[in-house]
Structure formats: structure tokens, C-alpha cells
Coordinates of C-alpha atoms in Angstrom, one line a residue:
M1 CA -0.6 0.3 -0.2
G2 CA 2.0 3.2 -1.1
L3 CA 1.5 6.7 -0.3
G4 CA -0.4 7.7 -3.5
A5 CA -2.9 4.7 -2.5
F6 CA -3.5 6.3 0.8
L7 CA -4.0 9.8 -0.3
E8 CA -6.1 8.7 -3.7
C9 CA -9.1 6.6 -0.6
F10 CA -8.8 9.8 1.6
V11 CA -9.4 12.3 -1.0
S12 CA -12.7 10.4 -2.0
L13 CA -13.5 10.9 1.4
E14 CA -15.4 14.4 0.7
V15 CA -16.8 14.1 -2.9
L16 CA -17.4 17.5 -4.7
P17 CA -21.0 19.1 -5.9
L18 CA -21.6 17.3 -9.3
Y19 CA -21.1 20.2 -11.5
L20 CA -17.7 20.3 -9.7
E21 CA -16.9 16.5 -10.4
F22 CA -17.4 16.5 -13.7
P23 CA -15.1 19.6 -15.3
L24 CA -12.5 18.6 -12.8
L25 CA -12.5 15.0 -13.7
V26 CA -12.6 15.9 -17.6
F27 CA -9.8 18.3 -17.2
T28 CA -8.1 16.2 -15.0
A29 CA -7.4 13.4 -17.1
F30 CA -6.7 16.3 -20.3
V31 CA -4.2 17.5 -18.4
A32 CA -2.8 13.9 -17.5
M33 CA -2.5 13.0 -21.1
L34 CA -1.1 16.0 -21.9
D35 CA 1.2 15.5 -19.4
A36 CA 2.1 11.7 -20.3
F37 CA 2.8 13.0 -24.1
A38 CA 5.4 15.8 -23.6
K39 CA 7.4 13.9 -21.4
N40 CA 8.0 11.5 -24.3
H41 CA 9.4 14.2 -26.3
D42 CA 12.0 16.4 -25.8
E43 CA 10.8 19.6 -27.9
L44 CA 8.1 19.8 -25.5
K45 CA 9.8 19.4 -21.4
P46 CA 9.1 23.0 -20.6
A47 CA 4.8 21.6 -21.7
A48 CA 5.7 18.8 -19.3
R49 CA 6.7 21.0 -16.4
L50 CA 4.1 23.1 -16.8
T51 CA 0.9 20.3 -16.8
S52 CA 3.1 18.6 -13.9
I53 CA 3.0 22.2 -12.2
V54 CA -1.4 21.8 -12.8
L55 CA -1.2 18.0 -11.8
V56 CA 0.5 19.3 -8.6
L57 CA -1.4 21.6 -7.9
I58 CA -4.8 20.1 -8.5
G59 CA -4.1 17.2 -5.8
V60 CA -3.3 19.8 -3.1
T61 CA -6.1 21.6 -3.6
L62 CA -8.5 18.2 -3.3
L63 CA -6.2 17.4 -0.5
F64 CA -7.2 20.7 1.6
V65 CA -11.2 20.1 0.3
S66 CA -10.6 16.6 2.2
I67 CA -9.5 18.2 4.6
E68 CA -11.5 20.4 5.5
G69 CA -14.4 18.8 4.8
L70 CA -13.6 15.6 7.6
V71 CA -12.8 18.4 10.2
D72 CA -16.4 20.6 9.8
N73 CA -17.8 17.1 9.6
K74 CA -16.3 15.1 12.3
A75 CA -18.8 14.6 14.3
N76 CA -20.6 13.0 11.8
L77 CA -17.8 10.8 10.6
D78 CA -18.8 6.6 11.1
G79 CA -14.5 4.9 11.6
R80 CA -16.2 2.2 10.1
D81 CA -17.4 3.5 7.1
V82 CA -14.4 5.6 6.4
L83 CA -11.9 2.1 7.5
N84 CA -14.5 0.0 4.7
Q85 CA -13.4 2.6 2.8
F86 CA -9.7 2.3 2.9
L87 CA -10.0 -1.9 2.3
L88 CA -12.5 -1.5 -0.4
P89 CA -9.1 -1.2 -3.3
M90 CA -7.6 -4.0 -1.5
W91 CA -9.8 -6.7 -1.9
L92 CA -11.3 -5.4 -5.4
T93 CA -8.0 -5.6 -6.3
I94 CA -7.3 -9.1 -5.2
G95 CA -10.7 -10.0 -6.5
A96 CA -9.8 -8.8 -10.4
V97 CA -6.2 -10.5 -10.5
P98 CA -7.8 -14.0 -10.4
Y99 CA -9.7 -13.0 -12.9
V100 CA -7.5 -10.3 -15.4
Y101 CA -5.3 -12.8 -15.5
A102 CA -7.8 -15.9 -16.9
V103 CA -8.7 -13.0 -19.2
A104 CA -5.5 -12.4 -19.9
L105 CA -4.6 -16.2 -20.5
W106 CA -7.2 -17.6 -22.7
A107 CA -6.7 -14.1 -24.9
G108 CA -2.7 -15.1 -25.1
Y109 CA -3.3 -19.0 -26.1
E110 CA -6.1 -17.8 -28.4
S111 CA -3.9 -16.3 -30.3
L112 CA -0.6 -18.5 -29.9
M113 CA -2.8 -20.4 -31.6
I114 CA -3.7 -18.0 -34.6
N115 CA -0.3 -17.8 -34.6
F116 CA 0.1 -21.6 -35.1
K117 CA -2.7 -21.2 -38.2
I118 CA -0.9 -19.1 -39.5
W119 CA 2.7 -21.3 -40.0
N120 CA 0.3 -24.8 -40.9
D121 CA -1.3 -23.3 -43.5
R122 CA -3.5 -22.1 -42.6
Q123 CA -5.2 -24.8 -40.8
R124 CA -6.2 -25.4 -37.6
V125 CA -2.5 -27.3 -36.1
P126 CA -3.2 -30.7 -34.3
L127 CA -4.8 -30.8 -30.5
R128 CA -1.3 -32.6 -29.4
V129 CA 1.1 -29.8 -30.2
G130 CA -1.5 -27.1 -28.5
L131 CA -1.3 -29.0 -25.6
G132 CA 2.2 -29.9 -25.3
A133 CA 3.2 -25.8 -26.0
A134 CA 0.6 -25.5 -22.9
V135 CA 1.6 -27.7 -20.7
E136 CA 5.2 -26.4 -21.0
L137 CA 5.0 -22.5 -21.3
R138 CA 2.9 -23.0 -17.8
G139 CA 0.3 -20.2 -17.3
S140 CA 3.3 -17.8 -17.7
L141 CA 1.5 -14.3 -19.8
V142 CA 5.3 -13.5 -20.5
D143 CA 6.1 -16.8 -22.0
V144 CA 2.9 -17.5 -23.4
A145 CA 3.5 -13.9 -25.2
G146 CA 7.0 -14.7 -26.9
F147 CA 6.7 -18.0 -27.8
R148 CA 6.0 -17.1 -31.5
G149 CA 8.6 -16.8 -35.5
M150 CA 11.2 -19.7 -34.8
A151 CA 9.7 -21.1 -31.9
A152 CA 6.6 -21.8 -32.5
R153 CA 7.3 -22.8 -36.4
R154 CA 8.5 -25.2 -35.2
A155 CA 6.7 -26.7 -32.7
V156 CA 4.2 -26.9 -35.4
E157 CA 6.9 -28.5 -37.2
S158 CA 7.3 -31.5 -34.9
N159 CA 3.0 -32.1 -35.4
S160 CA 3.8 -34.0 -32.2
F161 CA 3.0 -33.5 -28.2
A162 CA 6.5 -33.8 -27.2
G163 CA 8.3 -31.7 -29.7
A164 CA 5.9 -29.0 -29.2
R165 CA 6.8 -29.1 -25.2
A166 CA 11.0 -29.4 -26.3
A167 CA 10.0 -26.4 -28.8
V168 CA 8.8 -24.3 -26.3
R169 CA 12.2 -25.5 -23.9
E170 CA 14.2 -24.5 -26.8
F171 CA 12.5 -21.1 -26.4
K172 CA 12.9 -20.6 -22.6
E173 CA 16.7 -22.1 -22.8
Q174 CA 18.1 -19.3 -25.9
R175 CA 15.6 -16.7 -24.2
A176 CA 17.4 -16.8 -20.6
A177 CA 21.4 -16.8 -22.8
D178 CA 19.6 -13.6 -24.7
R179 CA 19.2 -12.0 -21.3
T180 CA 22.5 -13.7 -20.0
T181 CA 24.2 -12.5 -22.5
R182 CA 22.2 -8.6 -22.5
A183 CA 23.0 -8.4 -18.8
A184 CA 27.1 -8.9 -19.6
A185 CA 26.7 -5.8 -22.5
R186 CA 25.0 -4.2 -20.2
R187 CA 28.0 -4.5 -17.6
R188 CA 30.8 -4.2 -19.7
L189 CA 29.2 -0.6 -20.8
E190 CA 28.6 0.0 -16.8
Q191 CA 32.2 -0.8 -16.2
N192 CA 34.6 0.6 -19.8
T193 CA 32.0 4.1 -19.2
G194 CA 34.8 6.5 -19.8
V195 CA 37.6 4.0 -20.2
V196 CA 40.4 5.2 -22.6
G197 CA 41.6 2.6 -24.9
V198 CA 40.8 -0.8 -26.5
D199 CA 40.5 -4.2 -25.5
E200 CA 42.4 -7.1 -27.0
D201 CA 39.9 -7.7 -30.2
G202 CA 41.0 -3.8 -30.7
L203 CA 38.0 -1.8 -30.0
V204 CA 37.0 0.5 -29.0
L205 CA 36.5 0.0 -24.7
D206 CA 33.7 2.8 -24.2
R207 CA 31.2 1.9 -26.2
R208 CA 28.6 3.9 -24.8
E209 CA 25.9 4.7 -27.9
F210 CA 27.9 2.2 -30.8
R211 CA 25.0 0.0 -30.4
E212 CA 22.1 2.3 -30.7
T213 CA 23.9 3.9 -33.7
K214 CA 24.3 1.0 -35.4
E215 CA 20.9 0.0 -35.3
S216 CA 20.5 3.6 -36.1
L217 CA 22.4 3.0 -39.7
E218 CA 21.4 -0.8 -40.7
W219 CA 18.0 1.1 -40.4
L220 CA 19.0 3.4 -42.8
A221 CA 20.2 1.1 -45.1
S222 CA 16.9 -0.9 -44.9
C223 CA 15.1 1.7 -46.0
Q224 CA 17.2 3.3 -48.7
R225 CA 17.7 -0.4 -50.4
G226 CA 13.7 -0.3 -49.7
T227 CA 13.1 -3.1 -47.9

């Protein structure tokens, strides 16, 4: 339970009149969207600072309105009702998580079956292939979403329960190896930041922005080739 959740609950104890709350809600949502957009664009940083200030002022104003309303009506406060309002978001979240997970998992497997069908000449894959992949994916939303491309093709081409499981295991091992490689690259990047010189292969040690520059040049080359 973070400070933001506590403040949200506290502010909601005092309700504004509808003719004020609805326009304020629309205005706040609009400013929040502008703030999110501006923060993702360097040229809009001044606008982002302005929208952030506006959002802070709205929050502080609502906080003081709630404090004033609670002080004025403290004699009528029901402690149990206040506690229930505070606990409501918690148990609603806990109750919603299994449902959201089930829907996301269903959608993920549905998307995976469509991907399997693409690799199977638009024909439905045998049930054993889908079951093999589902068993080895073990309900992980991240794994279900990532099991695509050539890994999914190998599962389809195996045309068997065991083959689909083996394809998923290979996919997981490859992804784990990729994570290890990326982590090692990040460590080298941090260790060699500001270091002058070259390594045993003659490569510059301080390779900051090298990867990003290579990706940009490759993208330009692809655009020039028309691909």
C-alpha cells in the first residue's frame, strides 16, 4: 500500500458537487494525457513541466478540500465506514487479479493458436501440439506472449506433444541465454564507461551509444534498399 493509494482514498472521502467534479475530472484527464505525451518528447519538456505543476496543484487543492470537509463534519464521521472505504480498493484488486489473469491467459493462448495456424498453412494444428505447448508454457503470460516466430514454427513442424514441449524448452533456454548476454553487455558498458583504450580485439572499450548508432545505420540502410 503506497502513499498514492492512501492519498487517493483520503481525497475520495470528501465528494465534490457533481457540477464541479465532472468538469474537473475531464480537465484532469486531459492534462494528464498532455503530461504523458509531453514527457516522451524532448522538445515538449517545458510543456511537461507546466502540466506537472497543474496536476500537483489539482492534487493539493483536492487534499485541502478533503481536510476541510473532514474537519467540518468530524462529528458525523463513521470510523467503520472510513475503514471500509480504505480497504475497498485492496480487496477489489485482489478479487480482480485472478479474473484479469484468466482473461489475459485465454487471449494469449488464442493468439498463439492463430500463430500456429499461420505456420501450418492456415490449417488448424493438431490438439496434441497445442496441449504440448500449453503444458510447457505453464501459464506464464510472458512466455505465452513471447512464444512466436521460428520457435512456434518448430513446435508446429514437430506435429507431436513431445516435440511442442521441446520447442518451448528450447525457446526458454534461448531467451535465458539472451538475457545473460544482455546483462553481461550492460556490465561491460558500465565498467568501461570513460575508459580510454581498446580490448584484445582492437575494439574501443568505451562503447556507449555504439549499439544505438549501429541500429540507426542499419535502419537507414534498409530504407535505402527499399526493404
